[in-house]
PDB file of C-alpha atoms in Angstrom:
ATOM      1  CA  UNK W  22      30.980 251.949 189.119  1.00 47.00           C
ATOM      2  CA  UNK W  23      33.263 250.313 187.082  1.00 54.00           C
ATOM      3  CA  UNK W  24      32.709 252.982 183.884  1.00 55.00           C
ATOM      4  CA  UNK W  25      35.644 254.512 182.500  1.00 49.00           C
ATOM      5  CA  UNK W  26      35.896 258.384 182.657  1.00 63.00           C
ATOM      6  CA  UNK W  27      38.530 259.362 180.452  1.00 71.00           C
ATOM      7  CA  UNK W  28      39.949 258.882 177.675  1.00 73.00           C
ATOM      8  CA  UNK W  29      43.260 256.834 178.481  1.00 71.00           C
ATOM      9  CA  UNK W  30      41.299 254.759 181.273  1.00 70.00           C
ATOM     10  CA  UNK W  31      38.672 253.955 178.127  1.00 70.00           C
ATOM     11  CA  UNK W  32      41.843 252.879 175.849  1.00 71.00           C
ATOM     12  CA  UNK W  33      43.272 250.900 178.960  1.00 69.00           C
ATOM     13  CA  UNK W  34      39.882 249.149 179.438  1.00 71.00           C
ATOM     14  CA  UNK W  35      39.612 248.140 175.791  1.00 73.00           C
ATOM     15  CA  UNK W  36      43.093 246.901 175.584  1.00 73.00           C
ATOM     16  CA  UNK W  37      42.662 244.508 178.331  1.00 72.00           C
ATOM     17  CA  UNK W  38      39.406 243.528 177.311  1.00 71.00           C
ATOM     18  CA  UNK W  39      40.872 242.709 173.668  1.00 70.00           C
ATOM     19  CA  UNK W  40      43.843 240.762 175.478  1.00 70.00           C
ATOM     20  CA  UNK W  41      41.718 238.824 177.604  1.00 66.00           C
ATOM     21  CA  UNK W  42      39.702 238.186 174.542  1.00 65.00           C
ATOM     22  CA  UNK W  43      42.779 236.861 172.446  1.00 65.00           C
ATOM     23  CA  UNK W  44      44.337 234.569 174.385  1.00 64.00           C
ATOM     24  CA  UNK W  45      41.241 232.671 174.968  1.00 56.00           C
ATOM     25  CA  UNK W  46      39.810 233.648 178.681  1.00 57.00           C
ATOM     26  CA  UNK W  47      37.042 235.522 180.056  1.00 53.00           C
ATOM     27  CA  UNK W  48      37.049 238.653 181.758  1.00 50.00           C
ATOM     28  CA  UNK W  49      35.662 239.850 184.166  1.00 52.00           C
ATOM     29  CA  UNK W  50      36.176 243.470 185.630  1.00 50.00           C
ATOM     30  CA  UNK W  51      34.097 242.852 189.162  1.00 49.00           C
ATOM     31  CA  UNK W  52      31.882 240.084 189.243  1.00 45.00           C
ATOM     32  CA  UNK W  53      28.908 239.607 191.912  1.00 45.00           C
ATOM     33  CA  UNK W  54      27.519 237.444 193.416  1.00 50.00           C
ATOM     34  CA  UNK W  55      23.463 236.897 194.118  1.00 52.00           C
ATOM     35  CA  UNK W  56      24.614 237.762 198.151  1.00 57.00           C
ATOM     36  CA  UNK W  57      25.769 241.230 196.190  1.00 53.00           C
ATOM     37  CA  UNK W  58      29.568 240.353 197.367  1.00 54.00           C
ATOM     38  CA  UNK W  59      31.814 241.421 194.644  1.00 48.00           C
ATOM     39  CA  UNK W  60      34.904 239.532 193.590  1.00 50.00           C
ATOM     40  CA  UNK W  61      37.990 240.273 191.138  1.00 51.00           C
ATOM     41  CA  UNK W  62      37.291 237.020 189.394  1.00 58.00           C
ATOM     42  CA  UNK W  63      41.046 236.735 189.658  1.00 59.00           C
ATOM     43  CA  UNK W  64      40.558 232.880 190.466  1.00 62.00           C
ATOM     44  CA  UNK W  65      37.970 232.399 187.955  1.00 61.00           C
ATOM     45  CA  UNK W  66      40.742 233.177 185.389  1.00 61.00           C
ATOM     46  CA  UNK W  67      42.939 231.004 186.325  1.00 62.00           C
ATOM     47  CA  UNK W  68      43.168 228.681 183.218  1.00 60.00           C
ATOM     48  CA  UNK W  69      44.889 225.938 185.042  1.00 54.00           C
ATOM     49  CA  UNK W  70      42.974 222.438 185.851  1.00 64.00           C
ATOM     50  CA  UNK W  71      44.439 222.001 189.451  1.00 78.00           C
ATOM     51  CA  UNK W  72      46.243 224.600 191.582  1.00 80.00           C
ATOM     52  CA  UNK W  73      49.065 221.687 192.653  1.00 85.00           C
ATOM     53  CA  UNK W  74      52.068 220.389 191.069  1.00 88.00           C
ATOM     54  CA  UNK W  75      52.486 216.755 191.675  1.00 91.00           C
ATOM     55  CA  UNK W  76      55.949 216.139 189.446  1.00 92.00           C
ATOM     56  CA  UNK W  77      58.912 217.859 188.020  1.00 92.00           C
ATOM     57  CA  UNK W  78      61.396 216.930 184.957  1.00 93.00           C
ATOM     58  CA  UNK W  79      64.034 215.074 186.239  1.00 93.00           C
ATOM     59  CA  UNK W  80      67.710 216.908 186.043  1.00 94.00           C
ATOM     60  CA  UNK W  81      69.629 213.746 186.340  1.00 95.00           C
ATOM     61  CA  UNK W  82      70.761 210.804 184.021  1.00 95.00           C
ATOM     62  CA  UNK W  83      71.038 207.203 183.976  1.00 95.00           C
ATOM     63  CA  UNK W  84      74.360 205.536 182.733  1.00 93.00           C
ATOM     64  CA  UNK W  85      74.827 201.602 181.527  1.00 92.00           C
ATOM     65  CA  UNK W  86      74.935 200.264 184.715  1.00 92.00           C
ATOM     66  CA  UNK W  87      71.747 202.599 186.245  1.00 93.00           C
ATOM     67  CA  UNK W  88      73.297 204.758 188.354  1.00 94.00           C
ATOM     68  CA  UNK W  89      71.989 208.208 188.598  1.00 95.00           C
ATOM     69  CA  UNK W  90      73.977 211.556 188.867  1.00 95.00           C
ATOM     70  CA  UNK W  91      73.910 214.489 187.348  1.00 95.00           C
ATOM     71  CA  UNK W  92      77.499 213.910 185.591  1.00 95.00           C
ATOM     72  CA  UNK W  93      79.693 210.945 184.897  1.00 95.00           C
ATOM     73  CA  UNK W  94      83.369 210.866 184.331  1.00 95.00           C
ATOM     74  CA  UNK W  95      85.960 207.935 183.342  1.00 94.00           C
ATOM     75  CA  UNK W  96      89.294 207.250 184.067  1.00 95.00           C
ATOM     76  CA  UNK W  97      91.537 206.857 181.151  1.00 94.00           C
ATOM     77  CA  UNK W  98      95.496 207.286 180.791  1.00 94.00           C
ATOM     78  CA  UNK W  99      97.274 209.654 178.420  1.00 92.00           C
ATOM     79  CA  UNK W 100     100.905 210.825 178.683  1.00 92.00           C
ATOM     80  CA  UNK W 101     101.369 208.440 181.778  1.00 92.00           C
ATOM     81  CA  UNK W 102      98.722 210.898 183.330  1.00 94.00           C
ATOM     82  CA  UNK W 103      95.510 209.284 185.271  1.00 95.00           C
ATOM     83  CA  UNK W 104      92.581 211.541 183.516  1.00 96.00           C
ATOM     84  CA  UNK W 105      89.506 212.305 184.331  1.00 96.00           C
ATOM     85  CA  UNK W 106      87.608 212.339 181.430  1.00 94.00           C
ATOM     86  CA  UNK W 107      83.438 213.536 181.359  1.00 95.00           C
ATOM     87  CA  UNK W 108      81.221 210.576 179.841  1.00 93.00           C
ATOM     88  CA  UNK W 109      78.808 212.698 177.345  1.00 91.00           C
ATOM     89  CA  UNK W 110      77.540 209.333 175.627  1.00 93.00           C
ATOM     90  CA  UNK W 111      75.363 206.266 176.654  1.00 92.00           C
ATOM     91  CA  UNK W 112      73.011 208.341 179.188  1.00 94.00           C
ATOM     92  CA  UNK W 113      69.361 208.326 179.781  1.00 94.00           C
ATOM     93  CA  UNK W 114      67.709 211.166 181.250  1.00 94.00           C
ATOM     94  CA  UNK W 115      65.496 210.222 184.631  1.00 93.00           C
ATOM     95  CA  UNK W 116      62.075 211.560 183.498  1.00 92.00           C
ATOM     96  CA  UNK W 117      59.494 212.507 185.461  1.00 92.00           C
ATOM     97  CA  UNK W 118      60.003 212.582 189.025  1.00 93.00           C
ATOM     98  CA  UNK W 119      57.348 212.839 191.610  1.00 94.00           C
ATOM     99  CA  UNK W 120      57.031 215.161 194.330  1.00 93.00           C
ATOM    100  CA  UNK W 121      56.867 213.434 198.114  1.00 95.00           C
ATOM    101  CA  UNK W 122      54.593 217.148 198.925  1.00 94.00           C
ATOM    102  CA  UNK W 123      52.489 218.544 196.136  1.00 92.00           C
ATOM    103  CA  UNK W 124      53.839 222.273 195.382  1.00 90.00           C
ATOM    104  CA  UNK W 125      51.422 225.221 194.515  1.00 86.00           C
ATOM    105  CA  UNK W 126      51.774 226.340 190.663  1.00 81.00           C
ATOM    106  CA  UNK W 127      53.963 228.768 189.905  1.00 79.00           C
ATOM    107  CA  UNK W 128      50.824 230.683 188.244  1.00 76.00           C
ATOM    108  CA  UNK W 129      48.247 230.609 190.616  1.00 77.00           C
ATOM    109  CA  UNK W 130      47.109 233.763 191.674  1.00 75.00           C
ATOM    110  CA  UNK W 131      47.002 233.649 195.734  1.00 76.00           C
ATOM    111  CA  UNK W 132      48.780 235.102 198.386  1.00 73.00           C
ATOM    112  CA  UNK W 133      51.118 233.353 200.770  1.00 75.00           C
ATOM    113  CA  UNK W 134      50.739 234.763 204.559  1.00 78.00           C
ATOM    114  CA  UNK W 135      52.608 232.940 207.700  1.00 78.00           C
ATOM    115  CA  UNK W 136      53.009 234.071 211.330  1.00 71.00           C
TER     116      UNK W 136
END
């Protein structure tokens, strides 16, 4: 089991093997156990240290006086007008922000069921 028998299924083999090979992991068609249970390693590829994302990039900004949003705008006058104008200048952006529940990667290789 697990031999190719023709000629496209050997080229598809090698292919994958050589991709696997490039970008630096390890595969492994069917992998057993010593119980003789057989696996599709596709968790042992995962190249990720932990499963969970604890923090995100912020999407918001801090202005001079440390208020957050994600846009600022200033009133200024022109033509007897009250404008509002959008502030593009003096802003920080928040950082990291932390996640109050851990989220699963976006890469992990597992299937979601619910009832």
């Amino acid at each position: 089991m697990g031999q190719s028998s023709s000629l496209p299924q050997l080229v598809g083999s090698l292919a994958t093997k050589l991709a696997y090979s490039l970008s630096g992991s390890e595969y492994n068609h069917i992998s057993a156990d010593e119980h003789g249970n057989q696996d599709n390693g596709a968790l042992a590829r995962w190249r990720g240290r932990d499963h969970l994302v604890y923090q995100r990039m912020g999407s918001q900004y801090f202005d001079q006086d440390d208020d957050l949003a994600h846009e600022f705008y200033e009133e200024s006058v022109e033509d007897d007008k009250l404008v509002m104008k959008r502030k593009l200048d003096n802003l920080r952006p928040q950082g990291m922000v932390m996640y109050k529940v851990p989220r699963i990667h976006n890469e992990f290789p597992c299937v979601l069921m619910a009832d």
